Tab-separated table of C-alpha atoms in Angstrom:
chain	number	residue	atom	x	y	z
A	1	MET	CA	4.180	7.231	5.114
A	2	ASN	CA	0.689	7.504	3.693
A	3	ALA	CA	-1.670	10.146	5.022
A	4	ILE	CA	-4.751	8.092	4.044
A	5	GLU	CA	-5.093	4.341	3.474
A	6	ILE	CA	-8.506	2.892	2.670
A	7	LYS	CA	-9.210	-0.785	1.997
A	8	GLY	CA	-12.512	-2.399	1.003
A	9	LEU	CA	-14.642	0.578	2.039
A	10	THR	CA	-18.396	0.154	1.577
A	11	LYS	CA	-21.323	2.347	2.487
A	12	ASN	CA	-24.986	1.453	2.099
A	13	TYR	CA	-27.906	3.850	2.430
A	14	GLY	CA	-30.758	1.380	2.725
A	15	GLU	CA	-30.775	-0.562	-0.543
A	16	LYS	CA	-28.514	1.970	-2.282
A	17	GLN	CA	-24.780	1.249	-2.222
A	18	ALA	CA	-22.763	4.475	-2.352
A	19	LEU	CA	-19.355	2.799	-1.978
A	20	SER	CA	-18.461	-0.697	-3.127
A	21	GLY	CA	-15.092	-2.004	-1.931
A	22	LEU	CA	-13.197	1.266	-2.376
A	23	ASP	CA	-9.393	1.192	-2.071
A	24	MET	CA	-7.473	4.458	-1.821
A	25	VAL	CA	-3.951	5.624	-0.951
A	26	VAL	CA	-2.965	9.267	-0.398
A	27	PRO	CA	0.769	9.796	0.260
A	28	GLU	CA	1.856	12.262	2.927
A	29	GLY	CA	2.452	15.741	1.502
A	30	ALA	CA	0.439	15.076	-1.664
A	31	ILE	CA	-2.186	17.235	-3.298
A	32	TYR	CA	-4.570	14.428	-4.208
A	33	GLY	CA	-7.139	15.245	-6.862
A	34	PHE	CA	-10.242	13.158	-6.180
A	35	ILE	CA	-12.273	12.917	-9.384
A	36	GLY	CA	-15.608	11.423	-10.308
A	37	GLU	CA	-19.027	12.198	-11.711
A	38	ASN	CA	-21.914	13.252	-9.487
A	39	GLY	CA	-23.090	10.317	-7.389
A	40	SER	CA	-19.828	8.401	-7.798
A	41	GLY	CA	-19.105	8.380	-4.053
A	42	LYS	CA	-16.601	11.240	-3.633
A	43	SER	CA	-18.484	13.143	-0.957
A	44	THR	CA	-19.408	9.948	0.905
A	45	THR	CA	-15.742	8.930	1.001
A	46	GLU	CA	-14.693	12.357	2.256
A	47	LYS	CA	-17.396	12.391	4.922
A	48	ILE	CA	-16.312	8.957	6.166
A	49	ILE	CA	-12.677	10.091	6.342
A	50	CYS	CA	-13.792	13.135	8.330
A	51	GLY	CA	-15.984	11.108	10.692
A	52	LEU	CA	-19.231	12.674	9.509
A	53	VAL	CA	-20.624	9.392	8.149
A	54	LEU	CA	-20.112	5.862	9.452
A	55	PRO	CA	-19.009	3.208	6.929
A	56	THR	CA	-20.864	-0.061	6.469
A	57	SER	CA	-17.575	-1.957	6.294
A	58	GLY	CA	-13.934	-1.488	5.409
A	59	ASP	CA	-10.747	-0.125	6.917
A	60	VAL	CA	-9.726	3.550	7.063
A	61	LYS	CA	-6.352	4.650	8.436
A	62	LEU	CA	-4.867	8.114	8.760
A	63	TYR	CA	-1.088	8.160	9.203
A	64	ASN	CA	-1.138	4.431	10.050
A	65	THR	CA	-3.719	5.029	12.793
A	66	ASP	CA	-7.421	4.147	12.858
A	67	TYR	CA	-9.331	7.164	11.602
A	68	THR	CA	-11.535	7.267	14.724
A	69	ASP	CA	-8.529	7.929	16.991
A	70	ILE	CA	-9.125	11.263	18.726
A	71	ASN	CA	-5.504	12.347	18.432
A	72	ILE	CA	-5.375	11.845	14.684
A	73	ARG	CA	-8.759	13.523	14.217
A	74	SER	CA	-7.396	16.652	15.901
A	75	LYS	CA	-4.821	16.924	13.092
A	76	MET	CA	-7.450	17.251	10.372
A	77	GLY	CA	-8.972	20.306	8.732
A	78	VAL	CA	-12.212	20.013	6.779
A	79	LEU	CA	-14.206	22.111	4.317
A	80	ILE	CA	-17.188	20.195	2.977
A	81	GLU	CA	-19.935	22.251	1.336
A	82	ALA	CA	-20.160	25.844	2.667
A	83	PRO	CA	-18.204	27.158	5.670
A	84	GLY	CA	-20.359	27.581	8.774
A	85	CYS	CA	-20.109	31.318	9.370
A	86	TYR	CA	-22.389	33.963	10.841
A	87	PRO	CA	-23.295	36.363	7.996
A	88	ASN	CA	-23.389	39.521	10.132
A	89	TYR	CA	-20.112	38.757	11.913
A	90	SER	CA	-16.849	40.068	10.540
A	91	VAL	CA	-14.293	37.678	9.073
A	92	TRP	CA	-12.158	38.262	12.172
A	93	ASN	CA	-14.960	37.491	14.617
A	94	ASN	CA	-15.986	34.345	12.760
A	95	LEU	CA	-12.423	33.075	12.904
A	96	MET	CA	-12.058	34.072	16.558
A	97	LEU	CA	-15.240	32.176	17.419
A	98	HIS	CA	-13.924	29.062	15.673
A	99	ALA	CA	-10.575	29.392	17.457
A	100	THR	CA	-12.457	29.560	20.758
A	101	ASN	CA	-14.424	26.416	19.885
A	102	LEU	CA	-11.124	24.649	19.194
A	103	ASN	CA	-9.737	25.844	22.543
A	104	ILE	CA	-6.708	27.442	20.885
A	105	GLU	CA	-4.622	29.325	23.455
A	106	ASP	CA	-3.370	32.341	21.489
A	107	ARG	CA	-6.483	32.887	19.401
A	108	GLU	CA	-5.526	36.260	17.953
A	109	GLU	CA	-2.148	35.005	16.784
A	110	GLU	CA	-3.778	31.935	15.204
A	111	VAL	CA	-6.341	34.077	13.371
A	112	ARG	CA	-3.600	36.321	12.038
A	113	ARG	CA	-1.647	33.248	10.933
A	114	VAL	CA	-4.486	31.674	8.913
A	115	LEU	CA	-5.544	35.020	7.437
A	116	LYS	CA	-2.020	35.419	6.115
A	117	LEU	CA	-2.023	31.892	4.702
A	118	VAL	CA	-5.197	32.568	2.702
A	119	ARG	CA	-4.154	36.101	1.638
A	120	MET	CA	-6.925	37.877	3.553
A	121	GLU	CA	-5.035	40.024	6.056
A	122	GLY	CA	-6.693	43.168	4.692
A	123	SER	CA	-10.231	41.764	4.805
A	124	ALA	CA	-10.527	40.860	8.490
A	125	SER	CA	-13.052	43.629	9.221
A	126	ASN	CA	-15.378	42.727	6.325
A	127	LYS	CA	-18.722	41.231	7.222
A	128	TYR	CA	-18.956	37.656	6.002
A	129	LYS	CA	-22.164	38.343	4.063
A	130	ASN	CA	-20.394	41.056	2.057
A	131	CYS	CA	-17.535	38.811	0.972
A	132	SER	CA	-17.274	37.492	-2.579
A	133	LEU	CA	-17.590	33.780	-3.304
A	134	GLY	CA	-13.823	33.499	-3.666
A	135	MET	CA	-13.285	35.198	-0.316
A	136	LYS	CA	-15.833	32.929	1.359
A	137	GLN	CA	-14.038	29.877	-0.011
A	138	ARG	CA	-10.768	31.201	1.405
A	139	ILE	CA	-12.453	31.887	4.748
A	140	GLY	CA	-13.603	28.278	4.746
A	141	ILE	CA	-10.038	27.123	4.170
A	142	ALA	CA	-8.836	29.470	6.923
A	143	LEU	CA	-11.315	27.809	9.300
A	144	ALA	CA	-10.056	24.387	8.221
A	145	LEU	CA	-6.440	25.473	8.817
A	146	MET	CA	-7.035	26.400	12.444
A	147	GLY	CA	-4.759	24.396	14.700
A	148	ASN	CA	-2.240	23.737	11.907
A	149	PRO	CA	-3.666	20.402	10.610
A	150	LYS	CA	-1.545	17.797	8.838
A	151	LEU	CA	-4.424	16.715	6.598
A	152	LEU	CA	-6.833	19.004	4.769
A	153	VAL	CA	-10.024	17.637	3.156
A	154	LEU	CA	-11.666	20.027	0.684
A	155	ASP	CA	-14.879	19.327	-1.218
A	156	GLU	CA	-15.179	21.433	-4.404
A	157	PRO	CA	-13.304	24.506	-3.061
A	158	ILE	CA	-12.672	26.068	-6.505
A	159	ASN	CA	-16.125	25.668	-8.050
A	160	GLY	CA	-17.722	29.005	-8.930
A	161	LEU	CA	-14.515	31.032	-8.637
A	162	ASP	CA	-13.360	33.512	-11.256
A	163	ALA	CA	-9.931	33.268	-12.868
A	164	ASP	CA	-8.225	35.376	-10.197
A	165	GLY	CA	-9.928	33.457	-7.397
A	166	MET	CA	-8.745	30.163	-8.895
A	167	ARG	CA	-5.186	31.485	-9.171
A	168	ILE	CA	-5.167	32.535	-5.518
A	169	MET	CA	-6.606	29.174	-4.469
A	170	ARG	CA	-3.929	27.339	-6.472
A	171	ASP	CA	-1.204	29.376	-4.780
A	172	ILE	CA	-2.652	28.701	-1.325
A	173	LEU	CA	-2.912	24.943	-1.780
A	174	THR	CA	0.538	24.663	-3.364
A	175	ASP	CA	2.082	26.619	-0.489
A	176	LEU	CA	0.342	24.434	2.077
A	177	SER	CA	1.745	21.306	0.461
A	178	GLN	CA	5.252	22.507	-0.342
A	179	LYS	CA	6.003	24.868	2.543
A	180	HIS	CA	3.918	23.434	5.372
A	181	ASN	CA	3.947	19.691	4.490
A	182	CYS	CA	0.160	19.624	4.607
A	183	THR	CA	-1.532	16.772	2.746
A	184	VAL	CA	-4.508	18.012	0.701
A	185	LEU	CA	-7.382	15.814	-0.475
A	186	ILE	CA	-9.377	17.908	-2.932
A	187	SER	CA	-12.366	17.040	-5.091
A	188	SER	CA	-13.346	19.185	-8.065
A	189	HIS	CA	-15.117	19.043	-11.411
A	190	ILE	CA	-12.813	21.747	-12.818
A	191	LEU	CA	-10.168	19.337	-14.036
A	192	GLY	CA	-8.105	21.898	-15.916
A	193	GLU	CA	-7.455	23.766	-12.658
A	194	LEU	CA	-6.897	20.575	-10.682
A	195	GLU	CA	-4.273	19.483	-13.196
A	196	LYS	CA	-2.207	22.586	-12.393
A	197	ILE	CA	-1.669	21.664	-8.739
A	198	ALA	CA	-2.334	17.969	-8.109
A	199	THR	CA	0.586	15.610	-7.485
A	200	HIS	CA	-1.619	12.510	-7.357
A	201	TYR	CA	-5.034	11.503	-8.695
A	202	GLY	CA	-7.787	9.088	-7.790
A	203	ILE	CA	-10.682	8.476	-10.178
A	204	ILE	CA	-13.838	6.970	-8.706
A	205	ARG	CA	-16.857	5.533	-10.514
A	206	GLY	CA	-19.894	3.782	-9.110
A	207	GLY	CA	-18.382	3.676	-5.630
A	208	LYS	CA	-15.162	1.992	-6.811
A	209	MET	CA	-11.694	3.369	-7.442
A	210	ILE	CA	-10.949	2.727	-11.105
A	211	ALA	CA	-7.563	4.486	-11.352
A	212	GLN	CA	-4.907	5.978	-9.092
A	213	MET	CA	-1.747	7.596	-10.424
A	214	THR	CA	0.864	10.275	-9.888
A	215	ALA	CA	0.975	13.410	-12.014
A	216	GLU	CA	4.032	11.940	-13.761
A	217	GLU	CA	2.160	8.732	-14.569
A	218	LEU	CA	-0.763	10.738	-15.930
A	219	ASP	CA	1.617	12.672	-18.166
A	220	LYS	CA	2.986	9.412	-19.588
A	221	ASN	CA	-0.560	8.177	-20.254
A	222	CYS	CA	-1.513	11.332	-22.178
A	223	PRO	CA	-0.243	11.106	-25.766
A	224	THR	CA	0.931	13.987	-27.923
A	225	PHE	CA	-0.825	14.549	-31.244
A	226	VAL	CA	-0.767	16.739	-34.326
A	227	ALA	CA	-4.109	18.484	-34.974
A	228	LEU	CA	-4.925	19.895	-38.400
A	229	SER	CA	-7.764	21.177	-40.536
A	230	THR	CA	-8.238	21.377	-44.313
A	231	LYS	CA	-11.087	22.210	-46.690
A	232	ASP	CA	-11.773	18.532	-47.394
A	233	ILE	CA	-11.490	16.610	-44.113
A	234	ALA	CA	-12.744	13.304	-45.512
A	235	LYS	CA	-10.251	13.249	-48.386
A	236	THR	CA	-7.453	14.344	-46.051
A	237	LYS	CA	-8.229	11.526	-43.627
A	238	ASP	CA	-8.105	8.949	-46.429
A	239	ILE	CA	-4.688	10.222	-47.470
A	240	LEU	CA	-3.353	10.305	-43.901
A	241	ASP	CA	-4.732	6.814	-43.173
A	242	SER	CA	-2.539	5.444	-45.945
A	243	LYS	CA	0.610	6.695	-44.167
A	244	TYR	CA	-0.093	6.939	-40.429
A	245	LYS	CA	-1.346	4.309	-37.987
A	246	LYS	CA	-3.723	6.381	-35.883
A	247	VAL	CA	-5.680	9.231	-37.438
A	248	VAL	CA	-8.842	10.325	-35.590
A	249	PHE	CA	-11.556	12.807	-36.520
A	250	ASP	CA	-12.317	15.175	-33.635
A	251	GLU	CA	-16.021	15.937	-33.961
A	252	ALA	CA	-15.970	18.746	-31.374
A	253	LYS	CA	-13.303	20.764	-33.204
A	254	GLU	CA	-13.973	19.373	-36.692
A	255	ASN	CA	-10.315	18.608	-37.293
A	256	LEU	CA	-8.047	15.587	-37.554
A	257	ARG	CA	-5.622	14.257	-34.990
A	258	ILE	CA	-2.547	12.199	-35.813
A	259	TYR	CA	-1.232	10.245	-32.841
A	260	ASP	CA	1.862	8.867	-34.597
A	261	ASP	CA	5.305	10.176	-33.641
A	262	VAL	CA	5.494	12.788	-36.387
A	263	SER	CA	6.213	16.507	-36.706
A	264	ALA	CA	3.729	19.085	-37.952
A	265	GLU	CA	6.223	20.079	-40.684
A	266	ASP	CA	6.355	16.515	-42.042
A	267	VAL	CA	2.552	16.337	-42.154
A	268	VAL	CA	2.270	19.650	-44.018
A	269	LYS	CA	4.874	18.561	-46.570
A	270	TYR	CA	3.264	15.152	-47.078
A	271	LEU	CA	-0.193	16.643	-47.661
A	272	TYR	CA	1.161	19.382	-49.947
A	273	ASP	CA	2.780	16.709	-52.109
A	274	LYS	CA	-0.657	15.051	-52.315
A	275	GLY	CA	-2.322	18.298	-53.368
A	276	ILE	CA	-3.870	19.151	-49.950
A	277	ILE	CA	-3.368	22.585	-48.406
A	278	VAL	CA	-3.406	22.672	-44.601
A	279	ASN	CA	-5.401	25.570	-43.133
A	280	GLU	CA	-4.348	25.140	-39.507
A	281	ILE	CA	-1.963	22.778	-37.738
A	282	SER	CA	-0.587	22.464	-34.219
A	283	THR	CA	1.038	19.983	-31.864
A	284	SER	CA	-0.700	19.370	-28.543
A	285	LYS	CA	-1.205	16.830	-25.777
A	286	ILE	CA	-4.340	15.479	-24.155
A	287	GLY	CA	-4.834	16.669	-20.598
A	288	LEU	CA	-6.529	15.412	-17.454
A	289	GLU	CA	-10.037	16.321	-18.594
A	290	GLU	CA	-9.774	14.455	-21.890
A	291	TYR	CA	-8.015	11.517	-20.219
A	292	TYR	CA	-10.858	11.341	-17.687
A	293	ILE	CA	-13.561	11.491	-20.374
A	294	ASN	CA	-11.837	8.752	-22.365
A	295	LEU	CA	-11.562	6.613	-19.244
A	296	MET	CA	-15.249	7.091	-18.472
A	297	ASN	CA	-16.034	6.063	-22.067
A	298	ASN	CA	-13.813	2.965	-21.680
A	299	LYS	CA	-11.305	4.206	-24.232
A	300	GLU	CA	-7.602	3.585	-23.915
A	301	GLY	CA	-5.384	6.622	-24.389
A	302	VAL	CA	-7.521	8.377	-26.988
């Protein structure tokens, strides 16, 4: 079953069209990385899914049910922008207030449960205003997890976090997906972090979905390459072009990439025989960020 199915979704703000026939499928249990540049329509899509914005046209289903159904809406957790907390209230009291608003019977037990999920059992007495950015993001997720939702929608939850905060957030989201069968729709500009946890991806541009794939499909679309540097890059490229099919100069790193199926040892030997000494060489693979940039620049593969 799919947690989210969207067909032909459009949204107009006056003469501006934010979404233009968007199609989207999020499988149940997935961590779906929702990617796109600013103004591409990510937040509008998320707000429509969450019932915060009405679509102009299109069909949105959650677990094969119309997204406006009150029963299915009660199974959603949402964190879009900043969590709505009282700065002078403690973490505990903010969560208790939210549990009361949701009419949860055993509020204290539910607060303890979500605090444990987000690794904040020892911070319940802290005032919200004294919490770090990473803690506030986790509090926001704790609020979204109240009532044990099946679907979690998170808008940029890892932006601004330090390395440790990102690690904790990765662990939380992975646990929710793997241990609690919670489907997570997450948008982020930090693609290197997203790549570590996402099982599926959707890439949006100009209000349209331009690519959807699994993590395995992404891996197959990201070629391996040999990267190397020498004293004379231009001469080296001429020599490599005579032997290999795809040799590219990487302007950012000022080195050469060979995308042929070849080992670093073979390249070093070949260049040595031609009188070229290799200063540095390594074998690597393009990742999500580079794949995304290439896709935005209408390049295939590399």
